[in-house]
PDB file of C-alpha atoms in Angstrom:
ATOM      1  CA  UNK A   1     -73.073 125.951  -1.499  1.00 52.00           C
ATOM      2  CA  UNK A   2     -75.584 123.096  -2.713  1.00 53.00           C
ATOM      3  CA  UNK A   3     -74.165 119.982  -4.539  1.00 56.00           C
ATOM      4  CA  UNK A   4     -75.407 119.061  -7.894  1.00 53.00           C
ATOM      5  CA  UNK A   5     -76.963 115.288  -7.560  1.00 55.00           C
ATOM      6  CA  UNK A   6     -74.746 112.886  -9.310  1.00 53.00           C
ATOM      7  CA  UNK A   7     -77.586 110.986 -11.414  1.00 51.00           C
ATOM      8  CA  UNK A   8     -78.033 115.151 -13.220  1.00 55.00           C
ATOM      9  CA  UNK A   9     -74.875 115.111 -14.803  1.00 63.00           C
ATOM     10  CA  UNK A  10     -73.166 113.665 -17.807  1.00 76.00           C
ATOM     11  CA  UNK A  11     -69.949 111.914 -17.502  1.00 92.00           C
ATOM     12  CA  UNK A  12     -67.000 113.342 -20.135  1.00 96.00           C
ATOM     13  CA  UNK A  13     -64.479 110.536 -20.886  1.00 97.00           C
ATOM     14  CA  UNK A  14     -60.934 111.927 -20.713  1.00 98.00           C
ATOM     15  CA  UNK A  15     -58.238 109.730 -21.853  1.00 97.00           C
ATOM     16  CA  UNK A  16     -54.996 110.812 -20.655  1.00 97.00           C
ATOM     17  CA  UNK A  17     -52.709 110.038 -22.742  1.00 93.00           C
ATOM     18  CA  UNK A  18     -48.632 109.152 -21.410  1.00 92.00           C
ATOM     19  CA  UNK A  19     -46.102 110.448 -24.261  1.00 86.00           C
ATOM     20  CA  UNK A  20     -43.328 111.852 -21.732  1.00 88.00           C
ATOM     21  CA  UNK A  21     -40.373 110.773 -21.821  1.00 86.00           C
ATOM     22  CA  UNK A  22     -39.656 112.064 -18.105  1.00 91.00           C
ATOM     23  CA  UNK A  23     -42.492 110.196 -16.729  1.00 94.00           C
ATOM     24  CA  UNK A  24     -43.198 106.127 -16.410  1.00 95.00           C
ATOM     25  CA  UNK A  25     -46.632 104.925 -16.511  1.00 96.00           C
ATOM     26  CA  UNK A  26     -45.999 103.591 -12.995  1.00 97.00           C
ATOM     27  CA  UNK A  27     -45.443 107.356 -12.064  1.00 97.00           C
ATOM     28  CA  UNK A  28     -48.540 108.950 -13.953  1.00 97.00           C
ATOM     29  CA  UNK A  29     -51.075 105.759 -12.196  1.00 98.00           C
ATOM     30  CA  UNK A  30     -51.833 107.700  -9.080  1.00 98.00           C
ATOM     31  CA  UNK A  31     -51.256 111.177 -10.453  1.00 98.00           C
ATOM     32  CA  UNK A  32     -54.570 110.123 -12.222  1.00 98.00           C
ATOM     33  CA  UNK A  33     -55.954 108.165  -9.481  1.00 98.00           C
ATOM     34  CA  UNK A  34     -56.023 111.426  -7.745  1.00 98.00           C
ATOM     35  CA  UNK A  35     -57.319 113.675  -9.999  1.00 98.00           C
ATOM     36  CA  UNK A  36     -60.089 111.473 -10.452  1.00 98.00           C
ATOM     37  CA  UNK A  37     -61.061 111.954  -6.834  1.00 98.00           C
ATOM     38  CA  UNK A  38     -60.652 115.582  -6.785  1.00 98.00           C
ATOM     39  CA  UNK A  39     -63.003 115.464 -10.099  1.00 98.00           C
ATOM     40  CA  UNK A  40     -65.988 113.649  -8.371  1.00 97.00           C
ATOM     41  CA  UNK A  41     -64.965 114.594  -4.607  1.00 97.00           C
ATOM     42  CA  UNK A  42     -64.292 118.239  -4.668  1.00 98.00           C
ATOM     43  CA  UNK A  43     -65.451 119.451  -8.581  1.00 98.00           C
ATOM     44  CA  UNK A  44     -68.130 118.215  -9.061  1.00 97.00           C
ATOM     45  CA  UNK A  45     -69.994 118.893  -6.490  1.00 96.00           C
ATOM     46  CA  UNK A  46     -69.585 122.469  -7.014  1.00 96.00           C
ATOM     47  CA  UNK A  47     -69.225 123.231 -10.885  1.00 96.00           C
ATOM     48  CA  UNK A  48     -71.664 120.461 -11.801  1.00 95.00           C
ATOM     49  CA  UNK A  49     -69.127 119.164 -14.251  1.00 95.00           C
ATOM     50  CA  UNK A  50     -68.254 115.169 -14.140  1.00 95.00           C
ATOM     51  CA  UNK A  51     -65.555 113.032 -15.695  1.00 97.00           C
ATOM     52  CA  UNK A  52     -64.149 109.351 -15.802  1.00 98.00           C
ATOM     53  CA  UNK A  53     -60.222 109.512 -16.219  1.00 98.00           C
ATOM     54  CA  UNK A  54     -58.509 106.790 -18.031  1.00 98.00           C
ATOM     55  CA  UNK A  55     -54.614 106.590 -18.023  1.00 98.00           C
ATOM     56  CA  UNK A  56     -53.722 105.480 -21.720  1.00 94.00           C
ATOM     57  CA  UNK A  57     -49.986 103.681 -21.457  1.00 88.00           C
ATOM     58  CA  UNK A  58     -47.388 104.959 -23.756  1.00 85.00           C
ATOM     59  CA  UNK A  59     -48.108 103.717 -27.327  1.00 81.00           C
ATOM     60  CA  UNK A  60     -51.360 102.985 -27.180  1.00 88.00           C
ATOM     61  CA  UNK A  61     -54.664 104.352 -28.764  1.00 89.00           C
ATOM     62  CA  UNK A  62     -57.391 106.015 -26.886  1.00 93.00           C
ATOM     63  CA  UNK A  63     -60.550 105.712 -27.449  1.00 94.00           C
ATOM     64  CA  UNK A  64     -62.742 107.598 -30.115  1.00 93.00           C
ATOM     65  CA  UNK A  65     -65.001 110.093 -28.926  1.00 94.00           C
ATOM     66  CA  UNK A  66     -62.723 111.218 -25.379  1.00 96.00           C
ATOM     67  CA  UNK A  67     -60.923 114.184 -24.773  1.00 97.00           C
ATOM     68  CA  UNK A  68     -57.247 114.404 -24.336  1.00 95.00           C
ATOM     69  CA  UNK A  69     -55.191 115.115 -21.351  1.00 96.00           C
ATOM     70  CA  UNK A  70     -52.170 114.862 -23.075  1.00 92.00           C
ATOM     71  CA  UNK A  71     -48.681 114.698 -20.571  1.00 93.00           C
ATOM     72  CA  UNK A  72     -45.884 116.060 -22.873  1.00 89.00           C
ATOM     73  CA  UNK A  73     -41.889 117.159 -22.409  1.00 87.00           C
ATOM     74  CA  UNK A  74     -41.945 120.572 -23.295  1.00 83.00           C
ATOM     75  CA  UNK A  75     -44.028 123.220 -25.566  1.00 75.00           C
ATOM     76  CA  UNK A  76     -41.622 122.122 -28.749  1.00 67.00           C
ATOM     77  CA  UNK A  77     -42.800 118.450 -28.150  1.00 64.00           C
ATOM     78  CA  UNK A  78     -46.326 119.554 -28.620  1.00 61.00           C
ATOM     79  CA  UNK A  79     -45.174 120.492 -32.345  1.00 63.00           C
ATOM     80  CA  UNK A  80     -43.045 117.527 -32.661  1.00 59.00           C
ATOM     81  CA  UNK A  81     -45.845 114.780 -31.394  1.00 54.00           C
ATOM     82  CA  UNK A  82     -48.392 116.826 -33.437  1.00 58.00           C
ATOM     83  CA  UNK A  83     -50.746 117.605 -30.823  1.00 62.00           C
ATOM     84  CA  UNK A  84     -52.420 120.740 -31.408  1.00 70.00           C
ATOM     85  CA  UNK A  85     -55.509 122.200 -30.467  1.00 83.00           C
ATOM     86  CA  UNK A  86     -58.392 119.653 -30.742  1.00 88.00           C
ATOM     87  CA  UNK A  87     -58.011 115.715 -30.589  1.00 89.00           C
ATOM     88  CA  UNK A  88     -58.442 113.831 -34.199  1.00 86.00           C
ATOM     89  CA  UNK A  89     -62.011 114.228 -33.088  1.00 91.00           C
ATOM     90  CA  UNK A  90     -62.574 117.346 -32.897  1.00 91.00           C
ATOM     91  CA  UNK A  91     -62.786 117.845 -29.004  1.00 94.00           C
ATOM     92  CA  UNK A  92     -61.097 119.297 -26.156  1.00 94.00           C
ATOM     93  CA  UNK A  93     -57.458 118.626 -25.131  1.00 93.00           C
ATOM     94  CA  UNK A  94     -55.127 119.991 -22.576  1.00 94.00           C
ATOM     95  CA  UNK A  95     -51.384 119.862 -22.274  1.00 92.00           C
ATOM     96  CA  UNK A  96     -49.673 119.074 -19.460  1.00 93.00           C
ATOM     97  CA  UNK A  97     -45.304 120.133 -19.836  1.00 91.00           C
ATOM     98  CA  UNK A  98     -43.794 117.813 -16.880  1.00 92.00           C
ATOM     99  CA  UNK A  99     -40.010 118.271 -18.433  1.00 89.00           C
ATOM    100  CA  UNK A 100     -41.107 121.848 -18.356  1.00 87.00           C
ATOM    101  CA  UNK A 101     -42.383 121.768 -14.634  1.00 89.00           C
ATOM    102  CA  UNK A 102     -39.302 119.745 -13.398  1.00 90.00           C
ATOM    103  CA  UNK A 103     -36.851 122.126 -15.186  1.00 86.00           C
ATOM    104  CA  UNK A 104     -38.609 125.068 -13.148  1.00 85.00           C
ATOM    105  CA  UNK A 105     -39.137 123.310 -10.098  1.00 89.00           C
ATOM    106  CA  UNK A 106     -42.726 122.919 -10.202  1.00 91.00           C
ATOM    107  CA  UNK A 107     -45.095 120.137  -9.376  1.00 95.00           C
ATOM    108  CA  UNK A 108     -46.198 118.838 -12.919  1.00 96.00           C
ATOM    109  CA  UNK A 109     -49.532 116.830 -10.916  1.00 97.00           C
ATOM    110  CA  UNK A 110     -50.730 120.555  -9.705  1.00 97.00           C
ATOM    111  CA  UNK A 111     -50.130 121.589 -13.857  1.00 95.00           C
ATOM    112  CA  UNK A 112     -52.268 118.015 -14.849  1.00 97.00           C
ATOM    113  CA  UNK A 113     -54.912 118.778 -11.753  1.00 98.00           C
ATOM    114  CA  UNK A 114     -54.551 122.667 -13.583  1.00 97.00           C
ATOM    115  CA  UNK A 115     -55.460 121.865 -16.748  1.00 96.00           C
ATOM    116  CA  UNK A 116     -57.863 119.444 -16.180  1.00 98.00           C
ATOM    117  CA  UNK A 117     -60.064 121.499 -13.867  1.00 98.00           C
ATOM    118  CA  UNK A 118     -59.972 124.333 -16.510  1.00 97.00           C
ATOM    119  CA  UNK A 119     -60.563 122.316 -19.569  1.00 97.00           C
ATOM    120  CA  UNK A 120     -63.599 120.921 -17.904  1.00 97.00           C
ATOM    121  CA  UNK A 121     -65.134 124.118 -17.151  1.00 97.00           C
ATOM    122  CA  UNK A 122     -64.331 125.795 -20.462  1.00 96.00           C
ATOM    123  CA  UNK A 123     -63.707 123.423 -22.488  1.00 95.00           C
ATOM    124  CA  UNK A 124     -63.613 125.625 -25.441  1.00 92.00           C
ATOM    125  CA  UNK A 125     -61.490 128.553 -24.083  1.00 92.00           C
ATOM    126  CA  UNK A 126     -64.069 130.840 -25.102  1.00 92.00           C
ATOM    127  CA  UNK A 127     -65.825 131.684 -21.994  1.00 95.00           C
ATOM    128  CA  UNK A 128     -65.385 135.248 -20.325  1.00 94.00           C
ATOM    129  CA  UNK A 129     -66.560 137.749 -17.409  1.00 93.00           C
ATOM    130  CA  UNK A 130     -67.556 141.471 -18.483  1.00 91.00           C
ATOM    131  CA  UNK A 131     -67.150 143.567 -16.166  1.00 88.00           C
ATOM    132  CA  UNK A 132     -68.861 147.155 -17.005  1.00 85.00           C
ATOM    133  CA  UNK A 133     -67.045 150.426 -15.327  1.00 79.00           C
ATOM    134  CA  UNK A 134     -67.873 152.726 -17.459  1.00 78.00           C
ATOM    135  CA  UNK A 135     -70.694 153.496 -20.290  1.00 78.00           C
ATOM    136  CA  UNK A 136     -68.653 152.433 -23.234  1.00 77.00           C
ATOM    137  CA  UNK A 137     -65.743 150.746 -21.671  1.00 82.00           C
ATOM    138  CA  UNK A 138     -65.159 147.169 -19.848  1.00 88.00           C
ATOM    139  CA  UNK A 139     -62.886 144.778 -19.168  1.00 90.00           C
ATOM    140  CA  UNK A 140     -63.566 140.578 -20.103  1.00 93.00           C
ATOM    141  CA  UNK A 141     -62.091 138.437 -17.168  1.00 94.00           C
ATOM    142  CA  UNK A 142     -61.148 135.102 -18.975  1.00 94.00           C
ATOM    143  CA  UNK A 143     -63.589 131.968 -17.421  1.00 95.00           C
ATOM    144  CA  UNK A 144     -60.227 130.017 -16.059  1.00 96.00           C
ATOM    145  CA  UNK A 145     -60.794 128.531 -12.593  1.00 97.00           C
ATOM    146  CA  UNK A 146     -57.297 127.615 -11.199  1.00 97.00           C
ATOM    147  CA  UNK A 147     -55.342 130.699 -12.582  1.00 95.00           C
ATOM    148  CA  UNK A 148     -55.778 132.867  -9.350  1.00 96.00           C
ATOM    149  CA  UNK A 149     -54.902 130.753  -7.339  1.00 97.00           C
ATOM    150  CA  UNK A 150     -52.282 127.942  -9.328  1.00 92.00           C
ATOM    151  CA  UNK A 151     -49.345 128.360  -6.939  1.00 93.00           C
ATOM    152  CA  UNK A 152     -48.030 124.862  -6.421  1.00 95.00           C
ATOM    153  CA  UNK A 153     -47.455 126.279  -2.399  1.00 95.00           C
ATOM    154  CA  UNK A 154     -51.631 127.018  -2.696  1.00 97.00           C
ATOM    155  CA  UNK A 155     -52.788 123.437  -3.295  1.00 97.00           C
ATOM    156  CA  UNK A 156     -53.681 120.439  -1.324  1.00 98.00           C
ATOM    157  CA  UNK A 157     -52.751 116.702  -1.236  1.00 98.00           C
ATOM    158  CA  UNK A 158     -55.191 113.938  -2.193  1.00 98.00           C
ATOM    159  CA  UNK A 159     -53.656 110.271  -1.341  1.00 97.00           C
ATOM    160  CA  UNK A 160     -49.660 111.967  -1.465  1.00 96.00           C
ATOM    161  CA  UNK A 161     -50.613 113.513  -4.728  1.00 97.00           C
ATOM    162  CA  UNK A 162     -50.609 117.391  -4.842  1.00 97.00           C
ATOM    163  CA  UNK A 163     -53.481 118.521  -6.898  1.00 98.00           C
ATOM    164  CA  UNK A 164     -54.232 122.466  -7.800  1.00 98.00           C
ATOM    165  CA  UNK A 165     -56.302 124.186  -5.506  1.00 98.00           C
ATOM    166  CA  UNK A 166     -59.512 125.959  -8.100  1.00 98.00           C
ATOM    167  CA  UNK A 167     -62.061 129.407  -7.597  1.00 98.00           C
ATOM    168  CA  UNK A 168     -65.886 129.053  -7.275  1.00 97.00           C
ATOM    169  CA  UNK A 169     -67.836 130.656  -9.303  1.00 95.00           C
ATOM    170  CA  UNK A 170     -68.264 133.156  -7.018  1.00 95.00           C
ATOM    171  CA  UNK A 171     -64.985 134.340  -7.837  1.00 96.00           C
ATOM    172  CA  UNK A 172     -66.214 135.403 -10.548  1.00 94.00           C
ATOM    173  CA  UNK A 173     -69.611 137.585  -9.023  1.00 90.00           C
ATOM    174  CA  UNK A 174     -68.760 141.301  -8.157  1.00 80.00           C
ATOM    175  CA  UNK A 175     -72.184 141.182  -5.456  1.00 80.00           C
ATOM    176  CA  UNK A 176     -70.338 138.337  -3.441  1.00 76.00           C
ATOM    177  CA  UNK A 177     -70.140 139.485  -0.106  1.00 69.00           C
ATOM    178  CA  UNK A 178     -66.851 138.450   1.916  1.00 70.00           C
ATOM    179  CA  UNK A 179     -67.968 136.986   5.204  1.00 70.00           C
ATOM    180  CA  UNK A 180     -70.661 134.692   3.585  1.00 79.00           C
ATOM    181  CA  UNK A 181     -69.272 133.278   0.580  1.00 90.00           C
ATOM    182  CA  UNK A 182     -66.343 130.888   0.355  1.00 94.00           C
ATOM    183  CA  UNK A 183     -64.535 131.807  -3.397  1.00 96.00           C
ATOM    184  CA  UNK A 184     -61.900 128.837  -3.301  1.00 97.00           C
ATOM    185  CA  UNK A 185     -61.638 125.449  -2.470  1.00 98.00           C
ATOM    186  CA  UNK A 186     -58.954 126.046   0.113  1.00 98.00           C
ATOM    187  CA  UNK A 187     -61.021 129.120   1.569  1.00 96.00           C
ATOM    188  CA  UNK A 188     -57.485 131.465   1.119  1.00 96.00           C
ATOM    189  CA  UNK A 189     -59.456 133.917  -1.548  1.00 96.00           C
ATOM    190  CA  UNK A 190     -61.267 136.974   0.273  1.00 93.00           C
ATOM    191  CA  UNK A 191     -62.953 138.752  -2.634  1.00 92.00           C
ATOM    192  CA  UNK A 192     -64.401 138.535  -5.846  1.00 93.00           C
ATOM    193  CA  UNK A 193     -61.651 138.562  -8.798  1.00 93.00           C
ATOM    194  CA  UNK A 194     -58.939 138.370  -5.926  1.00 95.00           C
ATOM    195  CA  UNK A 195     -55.152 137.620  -7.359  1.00 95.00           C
ATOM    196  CA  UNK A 196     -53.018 134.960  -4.813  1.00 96.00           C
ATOM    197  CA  UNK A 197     -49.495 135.353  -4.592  1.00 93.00           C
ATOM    198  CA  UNK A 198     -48.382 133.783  -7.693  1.00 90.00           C
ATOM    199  CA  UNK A 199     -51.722 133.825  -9.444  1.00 92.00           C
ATOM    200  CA  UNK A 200     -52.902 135.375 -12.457  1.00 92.00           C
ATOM    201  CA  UNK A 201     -56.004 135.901 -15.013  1.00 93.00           C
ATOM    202  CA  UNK A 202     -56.224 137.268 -18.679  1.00 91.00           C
ATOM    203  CA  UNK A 203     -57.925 140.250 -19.339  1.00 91.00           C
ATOM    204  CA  UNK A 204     -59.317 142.061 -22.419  1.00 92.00           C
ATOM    205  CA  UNK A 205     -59.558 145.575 -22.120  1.00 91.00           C
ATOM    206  CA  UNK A 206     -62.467 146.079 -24.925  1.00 88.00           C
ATOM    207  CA  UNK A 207     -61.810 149.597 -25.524  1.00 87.00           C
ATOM    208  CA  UNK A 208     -57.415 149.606 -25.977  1.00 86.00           C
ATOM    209  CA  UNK A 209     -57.492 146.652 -28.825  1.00 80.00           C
ATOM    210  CA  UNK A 210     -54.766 145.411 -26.644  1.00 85.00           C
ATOM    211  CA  UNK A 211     -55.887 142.028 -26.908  1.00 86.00           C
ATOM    212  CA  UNK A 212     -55.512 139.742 -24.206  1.00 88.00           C
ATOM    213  CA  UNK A 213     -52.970 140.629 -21.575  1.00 87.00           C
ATOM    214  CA  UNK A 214     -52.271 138.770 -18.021  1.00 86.00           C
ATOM    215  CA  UNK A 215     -53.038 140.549 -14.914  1.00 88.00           C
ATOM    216  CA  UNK A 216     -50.815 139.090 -11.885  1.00 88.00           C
ATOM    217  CA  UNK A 217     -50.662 139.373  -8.233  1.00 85.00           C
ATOM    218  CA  UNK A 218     -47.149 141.165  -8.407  1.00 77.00           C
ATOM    219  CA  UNK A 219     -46.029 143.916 -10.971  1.00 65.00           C
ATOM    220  CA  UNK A 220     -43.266 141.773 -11.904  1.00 59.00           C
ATOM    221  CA  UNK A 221     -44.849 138.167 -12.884  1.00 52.00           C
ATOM    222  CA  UNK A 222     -43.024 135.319 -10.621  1.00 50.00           C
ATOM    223  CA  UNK A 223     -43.975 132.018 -12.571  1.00 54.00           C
ATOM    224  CA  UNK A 224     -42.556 131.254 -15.999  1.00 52.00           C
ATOM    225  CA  UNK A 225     -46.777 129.753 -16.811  1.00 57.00           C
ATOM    226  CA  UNK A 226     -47.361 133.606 -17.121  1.00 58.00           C
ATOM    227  CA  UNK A 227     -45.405 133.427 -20.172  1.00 59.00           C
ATOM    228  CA  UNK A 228     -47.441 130.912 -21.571  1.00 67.00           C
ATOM    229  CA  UNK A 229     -46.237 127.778 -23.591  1.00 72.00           C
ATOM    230  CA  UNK A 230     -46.727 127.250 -27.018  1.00 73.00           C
ATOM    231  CA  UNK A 231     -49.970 124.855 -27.132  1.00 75.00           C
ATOM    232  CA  UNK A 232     -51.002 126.625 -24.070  1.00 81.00           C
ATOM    233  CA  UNK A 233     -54.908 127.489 -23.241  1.00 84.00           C
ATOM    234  CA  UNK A 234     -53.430 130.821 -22.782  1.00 81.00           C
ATOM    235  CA  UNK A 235     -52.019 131.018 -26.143  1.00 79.00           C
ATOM    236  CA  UNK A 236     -54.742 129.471 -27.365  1.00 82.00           C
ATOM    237  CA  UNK A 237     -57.445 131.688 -25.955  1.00 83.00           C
ATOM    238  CA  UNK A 238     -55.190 134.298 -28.150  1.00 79.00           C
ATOM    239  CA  UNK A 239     -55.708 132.923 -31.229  1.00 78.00           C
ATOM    240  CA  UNK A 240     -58.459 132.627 -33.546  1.00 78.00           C
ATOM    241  CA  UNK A 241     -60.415 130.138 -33.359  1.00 78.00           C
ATOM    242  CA  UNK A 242     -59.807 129.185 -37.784  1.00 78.00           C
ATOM    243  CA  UNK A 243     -56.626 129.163 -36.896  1.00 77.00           C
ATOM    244  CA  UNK A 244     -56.968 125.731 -34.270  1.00 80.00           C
ATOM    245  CA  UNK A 245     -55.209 122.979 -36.035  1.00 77.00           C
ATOM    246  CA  UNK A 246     -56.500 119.220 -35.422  1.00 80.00           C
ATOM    247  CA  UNK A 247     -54.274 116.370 -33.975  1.00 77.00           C
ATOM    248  CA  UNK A 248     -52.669 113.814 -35.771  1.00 72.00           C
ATOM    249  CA  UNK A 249     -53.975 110.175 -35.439  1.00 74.00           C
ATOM    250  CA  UNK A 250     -52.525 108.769 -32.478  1.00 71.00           C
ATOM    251  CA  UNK A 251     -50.678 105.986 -34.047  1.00 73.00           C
ATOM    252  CA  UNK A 252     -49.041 108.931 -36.224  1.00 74.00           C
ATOM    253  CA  UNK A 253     -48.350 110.826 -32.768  1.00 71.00           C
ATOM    254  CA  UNK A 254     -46.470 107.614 -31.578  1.00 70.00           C
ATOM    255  CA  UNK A 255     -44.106 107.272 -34.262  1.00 75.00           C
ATOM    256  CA  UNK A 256     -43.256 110.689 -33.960  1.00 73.00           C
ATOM    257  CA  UNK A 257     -42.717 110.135 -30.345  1.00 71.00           C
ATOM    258  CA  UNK A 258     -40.473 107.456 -31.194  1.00 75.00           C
ATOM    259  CA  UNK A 259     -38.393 110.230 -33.504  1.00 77.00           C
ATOM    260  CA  UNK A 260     -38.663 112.415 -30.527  1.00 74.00           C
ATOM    261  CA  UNK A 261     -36.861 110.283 -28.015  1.00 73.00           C
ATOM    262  CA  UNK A 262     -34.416 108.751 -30.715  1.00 80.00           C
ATOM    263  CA  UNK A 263     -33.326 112.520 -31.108  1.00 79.00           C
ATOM    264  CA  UNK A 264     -33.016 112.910 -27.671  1.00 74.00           C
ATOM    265  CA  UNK A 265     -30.556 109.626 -27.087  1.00 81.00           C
ATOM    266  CA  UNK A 266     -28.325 111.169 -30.301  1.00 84.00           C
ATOM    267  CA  UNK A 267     -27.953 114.834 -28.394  1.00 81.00           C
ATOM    268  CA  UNK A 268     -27.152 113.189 -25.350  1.00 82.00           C
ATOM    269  CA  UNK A 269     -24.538 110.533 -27.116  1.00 85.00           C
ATOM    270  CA  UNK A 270     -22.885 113.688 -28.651  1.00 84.00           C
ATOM    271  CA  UNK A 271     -22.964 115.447 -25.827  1.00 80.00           C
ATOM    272  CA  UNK A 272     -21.246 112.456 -24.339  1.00 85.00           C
ATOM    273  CA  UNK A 273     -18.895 112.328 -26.779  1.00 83.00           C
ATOM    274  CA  UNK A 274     -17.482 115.620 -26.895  1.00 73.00           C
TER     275      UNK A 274
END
């Protein structure tokens, strides 16, 4: 497949933004020293989609005008820090749950290098694939490019750093033919709309008002993702869109960061002390 020249594309600032309280900045550096090489090495190139990666240290302010990779705790932090749906700006953010990955035994840089690749490509969870199979009935494949194949065992290293392996779009093309078309950027997918061990994607069935339900590569769903956290893209992609709710102002998400971690210190002293 034919690159996209460099000098064709705009560049999207994303700050990403430390508020865990599982993770140091020191730890976080080459997590994003990573994904900004799989952005511009492996991404790019292929989904003609560019980005500059900023790590923002724990109580400080990014930037107007970026988007938001935010690193969190859990899905209740992303209520209790006030990040929501859009930054204070009105763009794009993703959440990454490292207390959540480490509890689980997952890899929270193949959850950042998850998130990142997906907000990039749909930045507005609203993008879809309809596929037709009958006159009057169809099914919408949701545009999400690391779902099928976000297995932490499925990625690939980049300087020590695991990073989430991510479809073409020729995953998403019924007419792709097998032998002639590469459909991930490990080369383990087969077929068009293929399912990896572990993977997933959300469907819409447009004729059972079902709304959108997860289709996975096992009848019984392995990964606790498939669930979905609260602040999700797959919750959000399930909600309408008047209902999005705007970040606080970052200096408003600190102190209640501060409140966050002072609450954690008390359950753990009581804890303790009982």
């Amino acid at each position: 497949m034919p690159s996209i020249p460099h000098a064709q594309l705009a560049t999207t600032q994303i700050s990403v933004i430390n508020e865990s309280t599982v993770l140091t900045d020191a730890e976080v550096t080459p997590v994003v020293a990573a994904l900004q090489q799989q952005v511009t090495n492996d991404f790019r190139p292929i989904w003609g989609v560019d980005a500059e990666l900023k790590l923002i240290p724990q109580g400080a302010q990014p930037p107007a005008g970026t988007w938001w990779l935010a690193i969190l705790d859990d899905s209740d932090q992303a209520g209790a820090l006030g990040y929501h749906d859009l930054t204070p700006d009105g763009l794009p953010i993703g959440k990454v749950f490292a207390a959540s990955d480490l509890k689980a035994g997952m890899s929270w840089s193949v959850t950042a290098s998850h998130e990142l690749l997906e907000m990039l490509a749909d930045p507005n969870i609203n993008l879809t694939v309809f596929v037709q199979n009958a006159d009057t009935a169809g099914t919408l494949y949701a545009y999400e490019v690391c779902d099928a194949c976000e297995d932490d065992s499925l990625g690939y290293p980049i300087n020590n750093v695991q990073v989430s392996d991510f479809v073409y779009p020729a995953w998403f093309k019924s007419f792709r033919a097998q032998a002639s078309t590469q459909f991930d950027r490990m080369n383990k997918i087969q077929t068009p709309l293929q399912l990896l061990p572990g993977g997933y994607i959300g469907m819409f069935d447009v004729t059972a008002g079902t709304g959108w339900q997860q289709q996975t590569a096992e009848r019984v769903p392995t990964n606790v993702r498939h669930r979905g956290h609260v602040g999700s893209r797959r919750e959000r992609r399930a909600v309408t869109r008047d209902q999005w709710v705007v970040s606080l102002a970052q200096r408003k998400i600190n102190s209640n960061a501060q409140l966050y971690r002072q609450n954690l210190q008390s359950l753990e002293r009581r804890k303790t002390a009982a």
